[in-house]
Coordinates of C-alpha atoms in Angstrom, one line a residue:
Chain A
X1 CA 18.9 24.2 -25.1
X2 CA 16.6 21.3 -24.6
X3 CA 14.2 20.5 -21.9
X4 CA 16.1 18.1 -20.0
X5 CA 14.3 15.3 -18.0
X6 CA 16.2 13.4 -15.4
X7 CA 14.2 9.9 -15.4
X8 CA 14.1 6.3 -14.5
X9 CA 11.8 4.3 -16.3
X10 CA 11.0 2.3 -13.7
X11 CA 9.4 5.0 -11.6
X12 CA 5.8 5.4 -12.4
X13 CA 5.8 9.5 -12.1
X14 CA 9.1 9.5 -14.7
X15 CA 7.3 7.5 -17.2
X16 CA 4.0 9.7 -17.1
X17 CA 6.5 13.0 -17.9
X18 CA 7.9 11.1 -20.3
X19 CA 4.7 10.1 -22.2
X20 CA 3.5 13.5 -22.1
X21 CA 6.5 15.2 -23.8
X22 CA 6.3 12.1 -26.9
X23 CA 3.0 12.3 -26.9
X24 CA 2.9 16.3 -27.3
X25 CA 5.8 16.2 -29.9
X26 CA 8.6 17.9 -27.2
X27 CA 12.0 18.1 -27.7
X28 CA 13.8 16.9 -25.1
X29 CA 17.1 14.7 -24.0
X30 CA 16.0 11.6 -21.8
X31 CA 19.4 11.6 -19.0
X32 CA 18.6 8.0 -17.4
X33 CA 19.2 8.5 -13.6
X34 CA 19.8 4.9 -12.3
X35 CA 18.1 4.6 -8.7
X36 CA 19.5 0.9 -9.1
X37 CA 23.3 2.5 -8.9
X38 CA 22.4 5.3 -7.0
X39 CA 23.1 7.5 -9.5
X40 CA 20.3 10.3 -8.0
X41 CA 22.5 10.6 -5.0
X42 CA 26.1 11.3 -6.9
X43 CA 27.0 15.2 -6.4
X44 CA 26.4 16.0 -10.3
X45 CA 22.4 14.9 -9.4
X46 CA 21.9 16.7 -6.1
X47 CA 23.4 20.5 -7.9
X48 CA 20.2 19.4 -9.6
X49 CA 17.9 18.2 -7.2
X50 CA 19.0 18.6 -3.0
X51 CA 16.5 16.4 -2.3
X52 CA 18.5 13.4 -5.0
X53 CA 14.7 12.2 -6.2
X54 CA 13.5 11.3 -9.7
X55 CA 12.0 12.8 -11.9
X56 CA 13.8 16.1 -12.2
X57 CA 13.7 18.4 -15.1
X58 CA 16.1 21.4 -16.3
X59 CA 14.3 23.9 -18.7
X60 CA 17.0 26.7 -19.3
X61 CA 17.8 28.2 -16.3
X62 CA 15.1 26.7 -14.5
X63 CA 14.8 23.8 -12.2
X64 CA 12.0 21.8 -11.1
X65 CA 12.2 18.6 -8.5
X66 CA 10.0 16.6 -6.9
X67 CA 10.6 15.4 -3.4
X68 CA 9.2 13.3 -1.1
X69 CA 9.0 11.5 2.1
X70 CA 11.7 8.9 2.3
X71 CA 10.8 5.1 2.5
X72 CA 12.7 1.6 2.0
X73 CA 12.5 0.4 -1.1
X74 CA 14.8 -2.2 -2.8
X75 CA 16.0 -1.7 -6.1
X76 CA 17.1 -5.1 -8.3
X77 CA 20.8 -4.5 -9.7
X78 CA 22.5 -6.2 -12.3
X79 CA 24.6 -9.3 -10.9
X80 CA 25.1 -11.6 -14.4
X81 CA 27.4 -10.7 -16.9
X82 CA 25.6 -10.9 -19.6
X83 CA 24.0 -7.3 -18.1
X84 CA 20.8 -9.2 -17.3
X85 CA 18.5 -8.4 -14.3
X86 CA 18.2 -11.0 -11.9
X87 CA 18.0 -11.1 -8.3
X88 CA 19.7 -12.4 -5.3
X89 CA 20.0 -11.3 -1.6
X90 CA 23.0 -9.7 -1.8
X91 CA 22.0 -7.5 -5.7
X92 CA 20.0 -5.2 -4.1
X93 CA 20.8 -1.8 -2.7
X94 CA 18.0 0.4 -0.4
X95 CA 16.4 3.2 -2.0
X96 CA 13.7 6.1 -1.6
X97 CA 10.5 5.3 -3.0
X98 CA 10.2 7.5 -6.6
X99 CA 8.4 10.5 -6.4
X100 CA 5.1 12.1 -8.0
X101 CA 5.3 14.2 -10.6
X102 CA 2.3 16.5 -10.4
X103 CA 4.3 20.1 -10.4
X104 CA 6.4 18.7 -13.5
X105 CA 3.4 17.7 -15.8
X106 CA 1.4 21.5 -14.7
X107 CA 4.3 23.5 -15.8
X108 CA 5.5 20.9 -19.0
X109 CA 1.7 21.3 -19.8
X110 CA 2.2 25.3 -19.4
X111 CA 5.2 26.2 -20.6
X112 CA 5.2 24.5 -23.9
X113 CA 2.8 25.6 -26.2
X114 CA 2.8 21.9 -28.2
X115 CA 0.9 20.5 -25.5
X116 CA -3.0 19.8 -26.2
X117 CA -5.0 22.1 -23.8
X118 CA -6.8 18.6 -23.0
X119 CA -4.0 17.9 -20.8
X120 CA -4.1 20.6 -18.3
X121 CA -7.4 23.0 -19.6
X122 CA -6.9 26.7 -19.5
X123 CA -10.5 26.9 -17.5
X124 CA -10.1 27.3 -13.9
X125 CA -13.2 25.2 -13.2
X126 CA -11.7 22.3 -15.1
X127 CA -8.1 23.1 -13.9
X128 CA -9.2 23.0 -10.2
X129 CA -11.3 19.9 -10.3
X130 CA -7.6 18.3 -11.7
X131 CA -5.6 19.9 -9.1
X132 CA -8.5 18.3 -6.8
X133 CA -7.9 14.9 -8.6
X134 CA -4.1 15.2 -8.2
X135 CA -4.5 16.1 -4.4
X136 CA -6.7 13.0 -4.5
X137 CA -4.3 10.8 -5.6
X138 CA -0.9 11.8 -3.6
X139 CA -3.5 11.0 -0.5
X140 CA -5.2 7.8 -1.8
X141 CA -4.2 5.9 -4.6
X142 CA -0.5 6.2 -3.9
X143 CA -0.2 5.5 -0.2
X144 CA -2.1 2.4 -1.3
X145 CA -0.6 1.1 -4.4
X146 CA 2.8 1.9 -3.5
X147 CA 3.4 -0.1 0.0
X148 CA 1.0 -3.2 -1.7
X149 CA 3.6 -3.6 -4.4
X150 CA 6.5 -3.0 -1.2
X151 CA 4.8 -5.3 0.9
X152 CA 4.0 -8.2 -1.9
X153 CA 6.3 -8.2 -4.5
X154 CA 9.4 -6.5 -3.8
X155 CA 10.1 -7.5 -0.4
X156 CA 9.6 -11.3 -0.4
X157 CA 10.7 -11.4 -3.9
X158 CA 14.2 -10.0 -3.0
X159 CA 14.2 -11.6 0.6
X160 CA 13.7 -8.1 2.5
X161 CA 11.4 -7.8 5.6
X162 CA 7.8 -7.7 4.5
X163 CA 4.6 -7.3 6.7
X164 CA 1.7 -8.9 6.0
X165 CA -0.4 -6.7 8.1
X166 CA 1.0 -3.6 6.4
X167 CA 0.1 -5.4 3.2
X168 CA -3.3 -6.3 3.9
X169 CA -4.5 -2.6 4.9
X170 CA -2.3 -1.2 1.9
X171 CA -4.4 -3.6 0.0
X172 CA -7.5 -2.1 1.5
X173 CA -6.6 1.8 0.5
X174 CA -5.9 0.3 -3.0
X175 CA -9.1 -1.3 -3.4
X176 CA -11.2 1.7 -1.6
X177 CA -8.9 3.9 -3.8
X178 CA -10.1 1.9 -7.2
X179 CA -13.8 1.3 -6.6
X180 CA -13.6 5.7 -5.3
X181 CA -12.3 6.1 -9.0
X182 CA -15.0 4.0 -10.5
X183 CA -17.4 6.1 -8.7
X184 CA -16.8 9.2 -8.3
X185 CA -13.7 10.3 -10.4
X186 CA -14.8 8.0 -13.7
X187 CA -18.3 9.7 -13.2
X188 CA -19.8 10.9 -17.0
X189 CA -20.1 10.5 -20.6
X190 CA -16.3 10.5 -21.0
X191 CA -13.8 7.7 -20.8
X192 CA -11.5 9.9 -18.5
X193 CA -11.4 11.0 -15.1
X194 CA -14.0 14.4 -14.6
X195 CA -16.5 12.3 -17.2
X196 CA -13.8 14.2 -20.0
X197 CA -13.5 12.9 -23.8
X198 CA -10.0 13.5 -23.3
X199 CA -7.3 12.6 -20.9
X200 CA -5.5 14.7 -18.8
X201 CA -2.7 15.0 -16.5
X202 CA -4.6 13.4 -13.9
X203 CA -5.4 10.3 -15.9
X204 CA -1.7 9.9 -17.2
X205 CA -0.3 10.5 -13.5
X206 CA -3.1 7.5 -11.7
X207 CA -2.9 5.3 -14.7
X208 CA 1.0 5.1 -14.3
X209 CA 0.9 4.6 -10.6
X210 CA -1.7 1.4 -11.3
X211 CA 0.4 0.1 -14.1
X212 CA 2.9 -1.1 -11.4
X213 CA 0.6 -3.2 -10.7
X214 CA 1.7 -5.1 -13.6
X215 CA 4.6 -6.6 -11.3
X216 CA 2.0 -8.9 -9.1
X217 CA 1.7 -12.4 -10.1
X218 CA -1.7 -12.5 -12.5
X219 CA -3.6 -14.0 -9.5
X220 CA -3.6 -11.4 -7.5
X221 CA -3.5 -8.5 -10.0
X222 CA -6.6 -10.2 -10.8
X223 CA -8.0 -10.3 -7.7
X224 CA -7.3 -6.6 -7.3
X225 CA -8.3 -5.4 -10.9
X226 CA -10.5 -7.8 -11.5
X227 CA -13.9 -6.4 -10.1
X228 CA -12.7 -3.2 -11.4
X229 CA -13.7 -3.1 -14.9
X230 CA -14.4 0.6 -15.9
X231 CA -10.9 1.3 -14.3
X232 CA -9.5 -1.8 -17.0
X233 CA -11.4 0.4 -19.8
X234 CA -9.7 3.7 -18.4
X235 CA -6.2 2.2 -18.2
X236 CA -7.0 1.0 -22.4
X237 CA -8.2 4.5 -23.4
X238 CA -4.8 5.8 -22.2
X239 CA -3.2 3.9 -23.8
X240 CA -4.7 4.3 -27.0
X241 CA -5.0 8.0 -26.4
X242 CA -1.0 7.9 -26.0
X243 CA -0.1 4.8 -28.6
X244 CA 2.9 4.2 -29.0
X245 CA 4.4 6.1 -26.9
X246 CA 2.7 4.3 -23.5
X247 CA 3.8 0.8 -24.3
X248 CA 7.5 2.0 -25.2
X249 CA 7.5 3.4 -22.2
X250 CA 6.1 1.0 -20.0
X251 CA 8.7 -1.7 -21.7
X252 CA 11.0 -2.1 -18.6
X253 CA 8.0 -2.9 -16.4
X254 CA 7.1 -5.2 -19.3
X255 CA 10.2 -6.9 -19.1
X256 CA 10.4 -7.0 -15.4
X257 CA 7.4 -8.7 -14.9
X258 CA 8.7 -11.3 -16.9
X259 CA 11.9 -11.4 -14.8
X260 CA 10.0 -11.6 -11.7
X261 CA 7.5 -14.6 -13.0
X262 CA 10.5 -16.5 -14.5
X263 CA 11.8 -15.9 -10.7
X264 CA 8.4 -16.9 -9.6
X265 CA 8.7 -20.7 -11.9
X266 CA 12.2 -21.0 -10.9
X267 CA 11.1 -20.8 -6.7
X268 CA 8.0 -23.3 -7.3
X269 CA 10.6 -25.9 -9.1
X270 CA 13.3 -25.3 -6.3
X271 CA 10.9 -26.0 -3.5
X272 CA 9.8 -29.1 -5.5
X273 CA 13.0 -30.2 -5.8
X274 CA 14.0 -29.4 -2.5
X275 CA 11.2 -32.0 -1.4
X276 CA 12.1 -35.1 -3.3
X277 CA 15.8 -34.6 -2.1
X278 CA 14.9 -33.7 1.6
X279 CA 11.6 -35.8 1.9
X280 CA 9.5 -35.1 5.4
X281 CA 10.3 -38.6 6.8
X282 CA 14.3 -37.2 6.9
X283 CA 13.4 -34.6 9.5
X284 CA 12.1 -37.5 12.2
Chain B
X1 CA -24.2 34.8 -5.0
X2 CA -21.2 34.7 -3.1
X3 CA -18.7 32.4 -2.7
X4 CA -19.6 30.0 0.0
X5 CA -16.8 28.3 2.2
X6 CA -17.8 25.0 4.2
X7 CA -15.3 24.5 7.0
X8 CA -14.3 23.8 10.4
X9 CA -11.7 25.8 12.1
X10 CA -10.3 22.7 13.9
X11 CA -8.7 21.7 11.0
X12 CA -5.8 23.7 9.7
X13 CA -6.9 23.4 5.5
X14 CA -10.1 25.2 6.5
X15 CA -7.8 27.9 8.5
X16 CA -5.6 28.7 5.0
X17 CA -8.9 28.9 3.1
X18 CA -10.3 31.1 5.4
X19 CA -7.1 33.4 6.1
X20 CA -6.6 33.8 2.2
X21 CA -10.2 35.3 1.7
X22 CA -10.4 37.5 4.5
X23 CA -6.9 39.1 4.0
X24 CA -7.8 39.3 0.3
X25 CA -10.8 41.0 1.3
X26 CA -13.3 38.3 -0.6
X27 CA -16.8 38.6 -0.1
X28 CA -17.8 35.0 0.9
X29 CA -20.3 33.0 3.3
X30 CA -18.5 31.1 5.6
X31 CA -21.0 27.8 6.7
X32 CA -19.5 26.0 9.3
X33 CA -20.0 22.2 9.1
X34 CA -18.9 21.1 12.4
X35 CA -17.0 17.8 12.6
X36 CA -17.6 17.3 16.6
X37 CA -21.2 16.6 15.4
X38 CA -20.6 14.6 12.3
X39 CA -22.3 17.2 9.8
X40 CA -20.0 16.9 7.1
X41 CA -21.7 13.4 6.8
X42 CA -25.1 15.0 6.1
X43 CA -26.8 14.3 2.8
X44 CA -26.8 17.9 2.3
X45 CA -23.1 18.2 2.8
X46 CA -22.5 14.9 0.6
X47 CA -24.4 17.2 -2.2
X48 CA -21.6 19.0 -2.0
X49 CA -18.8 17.2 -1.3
X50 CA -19.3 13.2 -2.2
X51 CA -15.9 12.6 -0.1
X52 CA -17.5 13.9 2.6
X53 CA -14.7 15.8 4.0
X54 CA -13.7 19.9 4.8
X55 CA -12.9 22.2 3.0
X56 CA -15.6 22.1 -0.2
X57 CA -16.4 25.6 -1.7
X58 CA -19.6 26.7 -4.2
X59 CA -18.6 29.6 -6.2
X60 CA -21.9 29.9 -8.6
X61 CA -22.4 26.7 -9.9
X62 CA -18.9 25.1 -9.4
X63 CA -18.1 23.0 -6.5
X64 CA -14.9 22.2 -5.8
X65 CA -13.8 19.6 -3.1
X66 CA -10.7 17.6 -0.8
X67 CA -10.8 14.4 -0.5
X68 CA -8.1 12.1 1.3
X69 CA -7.9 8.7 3.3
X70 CA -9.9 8.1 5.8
X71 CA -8.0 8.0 9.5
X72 CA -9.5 7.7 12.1
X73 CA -9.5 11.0 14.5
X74 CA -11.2 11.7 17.8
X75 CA -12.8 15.3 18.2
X76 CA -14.6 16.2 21.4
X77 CA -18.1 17.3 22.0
X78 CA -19.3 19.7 24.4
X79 CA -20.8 17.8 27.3
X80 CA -21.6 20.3 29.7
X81 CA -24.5 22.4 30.1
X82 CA -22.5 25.5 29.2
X83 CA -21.4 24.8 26.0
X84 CA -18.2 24.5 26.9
X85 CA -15.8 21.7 25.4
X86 CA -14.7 19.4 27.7
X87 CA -13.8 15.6 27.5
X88 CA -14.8 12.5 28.7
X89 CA -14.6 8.7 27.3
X90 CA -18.2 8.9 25.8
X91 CA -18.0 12.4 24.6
X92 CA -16.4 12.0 21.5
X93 CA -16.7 10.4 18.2
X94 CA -14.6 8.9 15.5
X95 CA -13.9 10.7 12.3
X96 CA -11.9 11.6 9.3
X97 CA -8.9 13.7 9.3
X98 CA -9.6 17.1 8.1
X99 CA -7.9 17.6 4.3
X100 CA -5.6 19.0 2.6
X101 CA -6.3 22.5 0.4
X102 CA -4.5 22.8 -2.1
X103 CA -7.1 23.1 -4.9
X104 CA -8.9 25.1 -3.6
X105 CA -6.5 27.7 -2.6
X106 CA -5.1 27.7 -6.3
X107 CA -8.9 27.9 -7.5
X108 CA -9.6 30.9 -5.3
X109 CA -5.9 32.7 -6.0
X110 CA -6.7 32.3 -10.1
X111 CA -10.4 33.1 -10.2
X112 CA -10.6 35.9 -7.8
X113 CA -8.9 39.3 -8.6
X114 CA -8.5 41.0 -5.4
X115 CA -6.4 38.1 -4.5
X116 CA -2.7 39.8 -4.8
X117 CA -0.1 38.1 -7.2
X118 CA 2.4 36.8 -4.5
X119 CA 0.0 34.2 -3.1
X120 CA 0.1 32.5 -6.4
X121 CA 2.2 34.2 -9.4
X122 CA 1.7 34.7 -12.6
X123 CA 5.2 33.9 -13.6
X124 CA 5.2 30.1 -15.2
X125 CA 8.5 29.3 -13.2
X126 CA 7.3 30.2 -9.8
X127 CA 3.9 28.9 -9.7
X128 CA 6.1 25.7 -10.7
X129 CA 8.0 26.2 -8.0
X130 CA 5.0 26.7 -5.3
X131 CA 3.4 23.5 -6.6
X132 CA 6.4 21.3 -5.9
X133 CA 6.7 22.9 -2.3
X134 CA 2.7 21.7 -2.3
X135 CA 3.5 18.2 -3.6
X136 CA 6.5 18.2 -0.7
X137 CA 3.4 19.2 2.1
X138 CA 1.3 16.4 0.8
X139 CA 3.9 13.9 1.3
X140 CA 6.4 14.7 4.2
X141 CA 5.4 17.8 6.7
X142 CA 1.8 16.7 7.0
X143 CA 2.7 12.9 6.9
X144 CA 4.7 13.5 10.0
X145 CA 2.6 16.9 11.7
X146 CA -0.9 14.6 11.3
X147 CA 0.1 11.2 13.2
X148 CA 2.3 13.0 15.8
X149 CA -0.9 15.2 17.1
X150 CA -3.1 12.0 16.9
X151 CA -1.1 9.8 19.0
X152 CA 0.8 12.4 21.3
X153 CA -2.3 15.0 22.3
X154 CA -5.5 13.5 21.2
X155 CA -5.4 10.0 21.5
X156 CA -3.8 9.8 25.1
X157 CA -5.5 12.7 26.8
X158 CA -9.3 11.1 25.1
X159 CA -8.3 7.5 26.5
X160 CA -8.1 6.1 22.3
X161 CA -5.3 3.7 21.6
X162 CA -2.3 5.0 20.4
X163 CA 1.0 4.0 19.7
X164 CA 4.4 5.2 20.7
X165 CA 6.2 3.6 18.0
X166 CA 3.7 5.5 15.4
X167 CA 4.4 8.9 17.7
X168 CA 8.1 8.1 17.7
X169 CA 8.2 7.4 13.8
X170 CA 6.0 10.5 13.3
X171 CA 8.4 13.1 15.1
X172 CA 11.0 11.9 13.1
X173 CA 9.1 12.8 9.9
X174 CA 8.3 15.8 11.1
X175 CA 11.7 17.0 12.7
X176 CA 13.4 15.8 9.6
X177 CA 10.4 17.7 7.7
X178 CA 11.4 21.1 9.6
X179 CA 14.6 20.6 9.2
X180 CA 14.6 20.5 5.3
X181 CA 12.1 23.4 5.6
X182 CA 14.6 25.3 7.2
X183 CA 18.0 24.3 5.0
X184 CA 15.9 23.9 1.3
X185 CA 12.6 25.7 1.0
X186 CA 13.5 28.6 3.7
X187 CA 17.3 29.0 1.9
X188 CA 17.2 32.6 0.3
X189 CA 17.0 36.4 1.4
X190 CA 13.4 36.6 1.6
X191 CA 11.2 35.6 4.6
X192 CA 8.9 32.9 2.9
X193 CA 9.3 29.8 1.2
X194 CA 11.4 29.6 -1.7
X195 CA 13.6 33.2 -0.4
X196 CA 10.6 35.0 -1.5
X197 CA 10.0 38.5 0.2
X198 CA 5.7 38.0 0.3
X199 CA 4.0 34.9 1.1
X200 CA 2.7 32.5 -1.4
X201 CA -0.6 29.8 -0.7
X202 CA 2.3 27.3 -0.2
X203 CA 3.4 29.6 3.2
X204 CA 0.1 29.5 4.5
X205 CA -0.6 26.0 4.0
X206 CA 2.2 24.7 5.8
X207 CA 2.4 27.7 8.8
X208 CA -1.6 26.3 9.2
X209 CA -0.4 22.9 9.0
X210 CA 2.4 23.6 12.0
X211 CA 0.0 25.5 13.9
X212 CA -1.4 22.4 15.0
X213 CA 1.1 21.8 17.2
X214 CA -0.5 24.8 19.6
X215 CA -1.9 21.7 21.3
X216 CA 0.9 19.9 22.6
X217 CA 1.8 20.6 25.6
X218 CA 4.6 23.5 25.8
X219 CA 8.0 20.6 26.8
X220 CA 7.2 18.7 23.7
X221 CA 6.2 22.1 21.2
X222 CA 9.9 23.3 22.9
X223 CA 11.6 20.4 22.0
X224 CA 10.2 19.7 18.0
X225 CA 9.7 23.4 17.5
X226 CA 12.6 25.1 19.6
X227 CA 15.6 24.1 17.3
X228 CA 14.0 25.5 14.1
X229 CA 14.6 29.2 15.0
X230 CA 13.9 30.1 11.2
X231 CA 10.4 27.8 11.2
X232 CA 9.2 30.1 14.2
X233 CA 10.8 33.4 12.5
X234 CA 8.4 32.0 9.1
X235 CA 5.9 31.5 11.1
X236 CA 5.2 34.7 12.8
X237 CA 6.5 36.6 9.3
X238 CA 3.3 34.9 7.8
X239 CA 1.1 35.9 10.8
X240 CA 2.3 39.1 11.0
X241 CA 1.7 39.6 6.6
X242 CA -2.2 38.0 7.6
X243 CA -2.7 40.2 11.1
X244 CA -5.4 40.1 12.1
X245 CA -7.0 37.5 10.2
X246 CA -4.3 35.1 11.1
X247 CA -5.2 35.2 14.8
X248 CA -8.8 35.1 14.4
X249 CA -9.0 32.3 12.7
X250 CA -6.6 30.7 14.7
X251 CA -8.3 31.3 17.7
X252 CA -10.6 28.2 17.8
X253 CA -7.0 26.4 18.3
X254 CA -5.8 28.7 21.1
X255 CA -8.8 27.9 23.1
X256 CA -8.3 24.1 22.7
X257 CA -4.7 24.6 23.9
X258 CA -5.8 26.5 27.1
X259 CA -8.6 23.5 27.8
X260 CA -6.1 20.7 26.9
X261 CA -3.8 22.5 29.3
X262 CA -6.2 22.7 32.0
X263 CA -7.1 18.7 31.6
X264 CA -3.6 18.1 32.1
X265 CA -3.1 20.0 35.4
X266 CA -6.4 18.7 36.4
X267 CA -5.0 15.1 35.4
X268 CA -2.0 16.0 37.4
X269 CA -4.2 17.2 40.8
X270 CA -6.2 13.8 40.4
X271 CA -3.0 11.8 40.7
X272 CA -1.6 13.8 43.4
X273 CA -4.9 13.5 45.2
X274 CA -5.3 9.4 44.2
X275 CA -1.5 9.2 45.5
X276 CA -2.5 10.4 49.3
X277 CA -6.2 8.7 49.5
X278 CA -4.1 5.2 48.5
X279 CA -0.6 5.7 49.9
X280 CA 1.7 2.9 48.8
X281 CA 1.3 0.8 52.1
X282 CA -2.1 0.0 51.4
X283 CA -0.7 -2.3 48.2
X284 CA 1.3 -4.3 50.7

């Protein structure tokens, strides 16, 4: 029986398991879990995972799930006939936030023997300055990168509650959480994280969280990227070090960015036209 | 040169770390870097640990660190002559929470021998299974254990800010956290995590993590802890399987719970006493 991965491209932590099985030549069946029809919470999802959160993977026997603290997040839904994605206020349904991968990628990186030793080094020294690296980004990266792209994109975008303040210190752990991986975690020789000449688990796991970031508009990704260029080099060894795979996988985000700019031109134009139909003077 | 361990008791990671070693009977140095007077932010320390933070360890030539965001956390100094800890507005000073272990105790379970298999297992499946309950920690039990000590016992009884609504929205992480402890990870014939008959690193890490809440006072331990009759029967099954490292180590945190208590009487006596020096006719 195949390895079975329970995924939704549109979760950063299902993508990075799903590079790392193409990229190490695994046999496995991709079972789409749609968080944007609640398919994770049917009963046929929870026999696999109680705690109904994607990624999920069934190996034989064996079942592994991540789980994770439950937070608001809205999920765009299909509303045109045509099957397109496209928003409104009343598309959208609430959702847990996806959840990070880091105990699927150690034992996929285990238990099949196709899988470079690169990815998750049989040394202890090396393996334990990952773990350290992993423990680093549930902690740092993530509790910034996540609520930015709540707090900016998703929730004015979709007309959901948003908080500027909770943006502007999410912001801040992204930023501190960038220049720490420039610093510290970037530190070598090496392109990757550890100073290594190869990538790792670590790298595939923080580079798919800060390709979400591909959903801000490009003034602010800039902003936020911008000063950050050894991380921009990290992000383009990745994904040359996982070519094609990484841009095939990353193709929903790809095409929702576009959705969401189009949305982004189509607002500007409304409020324009709303002006020269409603002109100030109306409202004395 | 033996392994050196650089912690503080005070903060429950450094308490696993320390409870693994001794009741795995590792030679090791333990070099206590004392929060209460910043040390951790020593140059000498930063040689070790560029975050910074508690637990780091030097085995040979390897260091391996934690690192997470930085929150603020009051810890008191001693301020009296004696030595003993006591608080007042002035005696304290702002500093990072204390981290999470995980790395570390999978580095010292893998590299030491005497360490027995149960703690962390050989078998591919269940080492799997260990690292998601350590993902879950990371993301849901500490998310809610953390904020609900800061702004129920530290922050009120040091006179810092804090915030119900973080308190309020903290318990309910942390209740909801217990509860799923209780119905998913505690599910099974065993008395540890995942129905297990011996304790793993991932029992120890979370039990340390819980034992923080030694310091609230004994109405609001009663009400979280009281309806999680399995928690507490995990709880003392993990400090019964450490005795008498368990208590030892824990005993830093037993004597802040009797001095916490005795501020809280004595808070209690000063309003009593304020009540009858101004009696409520004087306001009028």
């Amino acid at each position: 029986m195949k390895l079975q991965l329970y995924t939704d491209r549109m979760s950063q932590p299902s993508r990075a398991v799903l590079i790392l099985c193409k990229a190490s030549g695994i046999d496995f069946e991709e079972i789409k879990v749609e968080i944007s029809k609640r398919q994770q919470l049917s009963p046929e999802f929870e026999a696999i995972n109680p705690f109904k959160k994607l990624p999920a993977i069934v190996d034989g026997r064996f079942k592994l799930f991540e789980s994770s603290i439950i937070i608001c997040f809205a999920i765009p839904v299909p509303v045109r006939g045509d099957g397109s994605m496209w928003f409104n206020k009343t598309s959208f349904i609430w959702n847990s936030e996806p959840d990070i991968c880091h105990a699927i990628l150690i034992y996929i990186a285990s238990a099949f023997p196709g899988v470079a030793n690169h990815w998750y080094p049989a040394d202890l020294t090396r393996r334990a300055k990952i773990h350290s690296v992993l423990d680093w980004h549930h902690l740092n990266l993530r509790q910034g990168a996540a609520p930015y792209i709540l707090h900016t994109v998703l929730a004015p975008v979709l007309g959901l509650p948003s908080s500027r303040q909770a943006a502007a210190e999410a912001e801040k752990i992204l930023t501190s959480s960038l220049s720490k991986i420039e610093s510290i975690w970037l530190k070598g020789n090496g392109r990757y994280l550890l100073g290594s000449f190869q990538p790792s688990i670590a790298d595939l796991s923080m580079v798919c969280e800060i390709m979400q970031l591909e959903l801000l508009d490009e003034k602010d990704r800039d902003r936020i990227l911008g000063p950050h260029k050894k991380v921009q080099q990290w992000i383009e060894s990745t994904r040359n070090a996982t070519k094609p795979h990484f841009d095939e996988v990353h193709n929903v985000l790809y095409k929702m960015k576009l959705k969401l700019s189009l949305q982004r031109s189509n607002q500007v134009e409304g409020v324009k036209e709303s002006r020269i139909k409603t002109p100030l003077t109306s409202k004395i």
